Backbone as a ProteinNet text record, in pm:
[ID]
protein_1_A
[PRIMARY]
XXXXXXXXXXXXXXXXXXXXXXXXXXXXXXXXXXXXXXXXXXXXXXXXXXXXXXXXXXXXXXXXXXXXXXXXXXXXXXXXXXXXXXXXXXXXXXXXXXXXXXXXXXXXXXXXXXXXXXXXXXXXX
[TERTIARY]
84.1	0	88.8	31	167.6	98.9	249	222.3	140.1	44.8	0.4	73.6	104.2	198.5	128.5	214.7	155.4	99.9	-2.3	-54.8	-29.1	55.7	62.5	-55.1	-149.4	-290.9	-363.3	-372.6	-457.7	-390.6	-223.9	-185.2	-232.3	-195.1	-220.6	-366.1	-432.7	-539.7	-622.2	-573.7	-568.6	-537.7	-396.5	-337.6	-432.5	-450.8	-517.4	-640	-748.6	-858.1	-810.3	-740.5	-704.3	-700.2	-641.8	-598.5	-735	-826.1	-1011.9	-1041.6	-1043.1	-1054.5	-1057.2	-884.1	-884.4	-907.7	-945	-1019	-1120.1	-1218.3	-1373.6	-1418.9	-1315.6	-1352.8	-1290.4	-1223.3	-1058.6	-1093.4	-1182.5	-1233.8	-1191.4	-1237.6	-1224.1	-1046.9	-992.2	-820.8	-760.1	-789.7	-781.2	-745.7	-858.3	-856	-735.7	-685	-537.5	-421.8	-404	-260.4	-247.2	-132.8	-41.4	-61.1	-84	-76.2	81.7	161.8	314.9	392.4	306.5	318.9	284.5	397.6	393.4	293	178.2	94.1	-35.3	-107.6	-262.9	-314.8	-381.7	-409.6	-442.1	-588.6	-598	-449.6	-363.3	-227.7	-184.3	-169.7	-151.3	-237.9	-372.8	-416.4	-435.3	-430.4	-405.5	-294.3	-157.1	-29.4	-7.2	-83.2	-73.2	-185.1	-296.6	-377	-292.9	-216.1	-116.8	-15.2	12.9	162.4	45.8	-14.2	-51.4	-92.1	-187.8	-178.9	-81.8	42.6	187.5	234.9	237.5	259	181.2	32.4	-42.2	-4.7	16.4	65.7	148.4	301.7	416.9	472.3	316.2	334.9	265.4	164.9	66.2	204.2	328.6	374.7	474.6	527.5	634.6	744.7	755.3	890.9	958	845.1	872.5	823	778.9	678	806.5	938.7	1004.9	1010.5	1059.6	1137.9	988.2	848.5	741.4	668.7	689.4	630.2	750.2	859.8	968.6	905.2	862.1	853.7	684.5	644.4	461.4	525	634	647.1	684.4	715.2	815.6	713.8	574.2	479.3	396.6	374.9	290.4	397.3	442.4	518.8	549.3	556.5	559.4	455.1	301	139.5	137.9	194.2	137.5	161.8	227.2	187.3	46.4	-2.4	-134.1	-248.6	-201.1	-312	-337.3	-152.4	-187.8	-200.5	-198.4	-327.4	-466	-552.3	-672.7	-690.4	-636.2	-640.8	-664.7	-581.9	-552.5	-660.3	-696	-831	-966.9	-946.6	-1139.4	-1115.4	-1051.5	-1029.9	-1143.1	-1232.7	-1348.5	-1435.4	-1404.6	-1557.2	-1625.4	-1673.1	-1784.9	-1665.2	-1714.7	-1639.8	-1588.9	-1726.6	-1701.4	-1598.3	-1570.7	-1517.8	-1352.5	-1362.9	-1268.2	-1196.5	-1239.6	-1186.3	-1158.1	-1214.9	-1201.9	-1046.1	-1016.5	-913.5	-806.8	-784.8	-682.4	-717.4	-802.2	-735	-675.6	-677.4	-628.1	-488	-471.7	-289.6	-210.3	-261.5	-139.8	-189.3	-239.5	-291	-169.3	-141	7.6	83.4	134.3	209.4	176.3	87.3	85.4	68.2	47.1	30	190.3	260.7	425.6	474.1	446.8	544.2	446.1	326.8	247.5	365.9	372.6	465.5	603.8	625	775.5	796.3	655.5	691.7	639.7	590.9	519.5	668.6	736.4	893.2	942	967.6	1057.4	1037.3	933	892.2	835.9	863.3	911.4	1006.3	1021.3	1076	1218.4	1338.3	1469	1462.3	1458.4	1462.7	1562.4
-117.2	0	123.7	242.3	317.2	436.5	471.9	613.4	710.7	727.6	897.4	959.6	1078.6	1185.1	1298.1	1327.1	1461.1	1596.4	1624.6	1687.5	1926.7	1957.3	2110.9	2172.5	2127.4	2213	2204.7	2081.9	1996.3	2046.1	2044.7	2061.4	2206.7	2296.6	2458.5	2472.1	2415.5	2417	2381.1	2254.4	2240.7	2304.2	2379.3	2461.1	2645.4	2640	2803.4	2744.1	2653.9	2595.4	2595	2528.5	2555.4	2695.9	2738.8	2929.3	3001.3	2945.6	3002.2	3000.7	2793.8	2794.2	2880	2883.1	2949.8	3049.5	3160.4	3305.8	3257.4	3202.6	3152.3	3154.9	3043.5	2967.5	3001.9	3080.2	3096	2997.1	3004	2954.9	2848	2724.9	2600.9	2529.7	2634.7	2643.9	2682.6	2760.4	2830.5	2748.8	2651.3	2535.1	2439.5	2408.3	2337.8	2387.8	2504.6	2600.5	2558	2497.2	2421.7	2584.6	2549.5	2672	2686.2	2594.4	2650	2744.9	2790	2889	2981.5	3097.1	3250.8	3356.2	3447.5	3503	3445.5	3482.2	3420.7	3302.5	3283.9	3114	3203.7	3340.8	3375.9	3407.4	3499.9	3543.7	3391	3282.6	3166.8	3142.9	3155	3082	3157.4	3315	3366.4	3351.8	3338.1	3340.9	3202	3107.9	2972.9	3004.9	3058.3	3081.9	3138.9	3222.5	3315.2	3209.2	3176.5	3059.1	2990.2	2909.2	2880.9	2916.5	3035.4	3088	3147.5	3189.9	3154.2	3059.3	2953.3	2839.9	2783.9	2814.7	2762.1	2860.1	2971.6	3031.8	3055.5	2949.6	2935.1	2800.5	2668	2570.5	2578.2	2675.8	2716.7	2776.8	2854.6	2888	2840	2809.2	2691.8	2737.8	2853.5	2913	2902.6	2893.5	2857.5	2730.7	2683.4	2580.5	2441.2	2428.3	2325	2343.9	2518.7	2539.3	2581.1	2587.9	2617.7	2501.8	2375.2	2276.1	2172.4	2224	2116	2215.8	2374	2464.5	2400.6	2364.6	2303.6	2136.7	2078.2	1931.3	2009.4	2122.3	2125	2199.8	2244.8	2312.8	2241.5	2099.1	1999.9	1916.3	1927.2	1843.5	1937.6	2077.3	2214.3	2206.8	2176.1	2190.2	2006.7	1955	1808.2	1807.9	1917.4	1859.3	2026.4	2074.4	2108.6	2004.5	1901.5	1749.2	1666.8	1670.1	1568.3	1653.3	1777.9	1840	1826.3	1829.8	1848.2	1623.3	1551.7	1447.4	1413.6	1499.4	1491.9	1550.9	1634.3	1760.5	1688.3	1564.1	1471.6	1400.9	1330.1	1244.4	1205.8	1333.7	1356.2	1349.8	1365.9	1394.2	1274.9	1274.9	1182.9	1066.1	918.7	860.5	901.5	949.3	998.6	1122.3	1229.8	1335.6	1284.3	1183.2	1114.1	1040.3	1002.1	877.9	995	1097.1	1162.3	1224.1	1297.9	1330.9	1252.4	1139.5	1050.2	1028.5	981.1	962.5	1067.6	1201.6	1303	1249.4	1192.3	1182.7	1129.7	1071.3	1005.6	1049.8	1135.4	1243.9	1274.9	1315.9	1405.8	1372.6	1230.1	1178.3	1151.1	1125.6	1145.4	1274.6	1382.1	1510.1	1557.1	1523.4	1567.2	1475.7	1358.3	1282.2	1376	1358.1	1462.2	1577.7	1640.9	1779.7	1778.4	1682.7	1599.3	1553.3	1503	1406.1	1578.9	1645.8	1795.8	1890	1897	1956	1868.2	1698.4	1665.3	1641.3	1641.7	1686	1797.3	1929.1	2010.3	2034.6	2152.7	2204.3	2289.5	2201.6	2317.2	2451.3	2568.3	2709	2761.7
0	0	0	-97.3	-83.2	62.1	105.3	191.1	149.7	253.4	234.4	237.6	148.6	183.2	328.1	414.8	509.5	430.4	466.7	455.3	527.1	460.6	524.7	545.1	442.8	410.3	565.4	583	662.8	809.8	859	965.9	1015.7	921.6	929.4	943.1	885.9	949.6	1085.9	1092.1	1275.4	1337.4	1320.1	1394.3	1429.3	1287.4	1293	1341.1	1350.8	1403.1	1563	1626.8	1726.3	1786.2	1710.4	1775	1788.6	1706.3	1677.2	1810.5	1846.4	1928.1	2088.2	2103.3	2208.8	2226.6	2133.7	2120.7	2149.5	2060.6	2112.8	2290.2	2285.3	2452.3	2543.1	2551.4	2651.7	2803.2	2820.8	2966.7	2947.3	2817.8	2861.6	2851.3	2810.2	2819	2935.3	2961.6	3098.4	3212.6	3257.2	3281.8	3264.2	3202.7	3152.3	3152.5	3226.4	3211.9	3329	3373.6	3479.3	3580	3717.2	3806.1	3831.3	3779.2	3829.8	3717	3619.1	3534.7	3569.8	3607.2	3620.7	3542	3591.4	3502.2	3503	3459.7	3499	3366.9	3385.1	3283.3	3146.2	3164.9	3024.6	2950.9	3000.9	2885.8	2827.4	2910.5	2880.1	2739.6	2755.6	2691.2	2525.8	2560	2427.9	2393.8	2412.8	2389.8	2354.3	2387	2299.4	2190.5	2158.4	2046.9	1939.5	1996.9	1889.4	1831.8	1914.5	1862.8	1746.2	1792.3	1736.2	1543.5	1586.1	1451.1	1374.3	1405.1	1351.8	1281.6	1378.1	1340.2	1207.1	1223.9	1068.5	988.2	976	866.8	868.8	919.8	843.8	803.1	822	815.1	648.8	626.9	501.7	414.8	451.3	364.6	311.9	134.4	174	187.8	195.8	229.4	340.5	469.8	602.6	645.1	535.1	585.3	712.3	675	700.1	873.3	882.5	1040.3	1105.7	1034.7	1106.4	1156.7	1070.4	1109.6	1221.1	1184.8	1350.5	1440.1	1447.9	1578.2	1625.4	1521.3	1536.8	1680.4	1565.1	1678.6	1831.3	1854.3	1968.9	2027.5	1997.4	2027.4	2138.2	2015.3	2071.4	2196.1	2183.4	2319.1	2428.5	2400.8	2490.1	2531.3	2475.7	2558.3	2643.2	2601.5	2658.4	2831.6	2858.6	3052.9	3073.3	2962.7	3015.9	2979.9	2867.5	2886.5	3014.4	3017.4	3147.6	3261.4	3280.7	3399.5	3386.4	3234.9	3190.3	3257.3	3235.2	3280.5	3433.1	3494.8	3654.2	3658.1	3611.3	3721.2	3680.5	3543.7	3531.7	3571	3692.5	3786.7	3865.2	3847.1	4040.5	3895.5	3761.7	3683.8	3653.3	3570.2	3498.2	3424.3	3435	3305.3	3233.4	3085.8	2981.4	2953.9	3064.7	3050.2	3117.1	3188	3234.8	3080.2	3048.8	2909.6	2770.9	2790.1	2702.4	2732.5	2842.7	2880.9	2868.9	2929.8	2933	2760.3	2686.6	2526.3	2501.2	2487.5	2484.3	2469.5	2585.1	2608.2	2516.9	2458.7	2337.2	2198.8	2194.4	2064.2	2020.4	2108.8	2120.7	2027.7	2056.8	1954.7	1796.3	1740.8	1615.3	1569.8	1643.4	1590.8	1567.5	1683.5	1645.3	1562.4	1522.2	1422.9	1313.9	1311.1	1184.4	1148.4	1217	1226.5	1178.5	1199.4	1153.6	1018.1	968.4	874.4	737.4	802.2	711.3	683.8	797.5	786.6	716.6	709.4	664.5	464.6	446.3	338.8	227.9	308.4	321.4	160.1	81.6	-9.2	88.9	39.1	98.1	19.5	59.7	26.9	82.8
[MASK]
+++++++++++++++++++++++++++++++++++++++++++++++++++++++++++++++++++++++++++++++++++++++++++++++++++++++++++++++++++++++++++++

């Protein structure tokens, strides 16, 4: 069977979808910013919306697309201990909001090899 090729279109879009996100909702982010981070959870949570939308429009461009999508892998492994807080804190919740969280946790990883495999295919400029 041959490889899918990665997709830039598709990542940048998650990414800028994400950043929507956290403008939209800030509250339910808010929530997931580790309290041993200096500053209050909202700057947190817009200042990852922003990265974010950076990140899709320099993963969208192919000029940057290579060093925007390794900064996308180092993004997603930079947010993964506000998962595994969003995990720790549905501990007391419901199942469902419980199981949802913990899958969460290994998302992670195909989104950064995603990110990896979008840089490594990637046009050198």
């Amino acid at each position: 069977m041959p490889r899918v090729p990665s997709s830039p279109v598709l990542l940048a879009g998650l990414l800028a979808g994400a950043a929507v996100a956290h403008a939209a909702r800030p509250g339910q982010f808010d929530a997931m910013v580790p309290r041993s981070l200096p500053g209050g959870p909202r700057r947190w949570t817009y200042a990852s919306g922003v990265a974010e939308l950076a990140l899709a429009a320099g993963v969208a461009h192919p000029r940057t697309r290579r060093a925007a999508a390794m900064a996308a892998a180092a993004f997603f492994v930079g947010v993964f201990p506000a998962n595994v807080k969003m995990a720790a804190d549905a501990r007391h919740r419901s199942p469902a909001v419980r199981a949802a969280a913990v899958a969460r946790l290994p998302l992670q990883v195909p989104l950064v090899l995603w990110a990896r495999s979008v840089s490594r295919n990637a046009a050198v400029r």
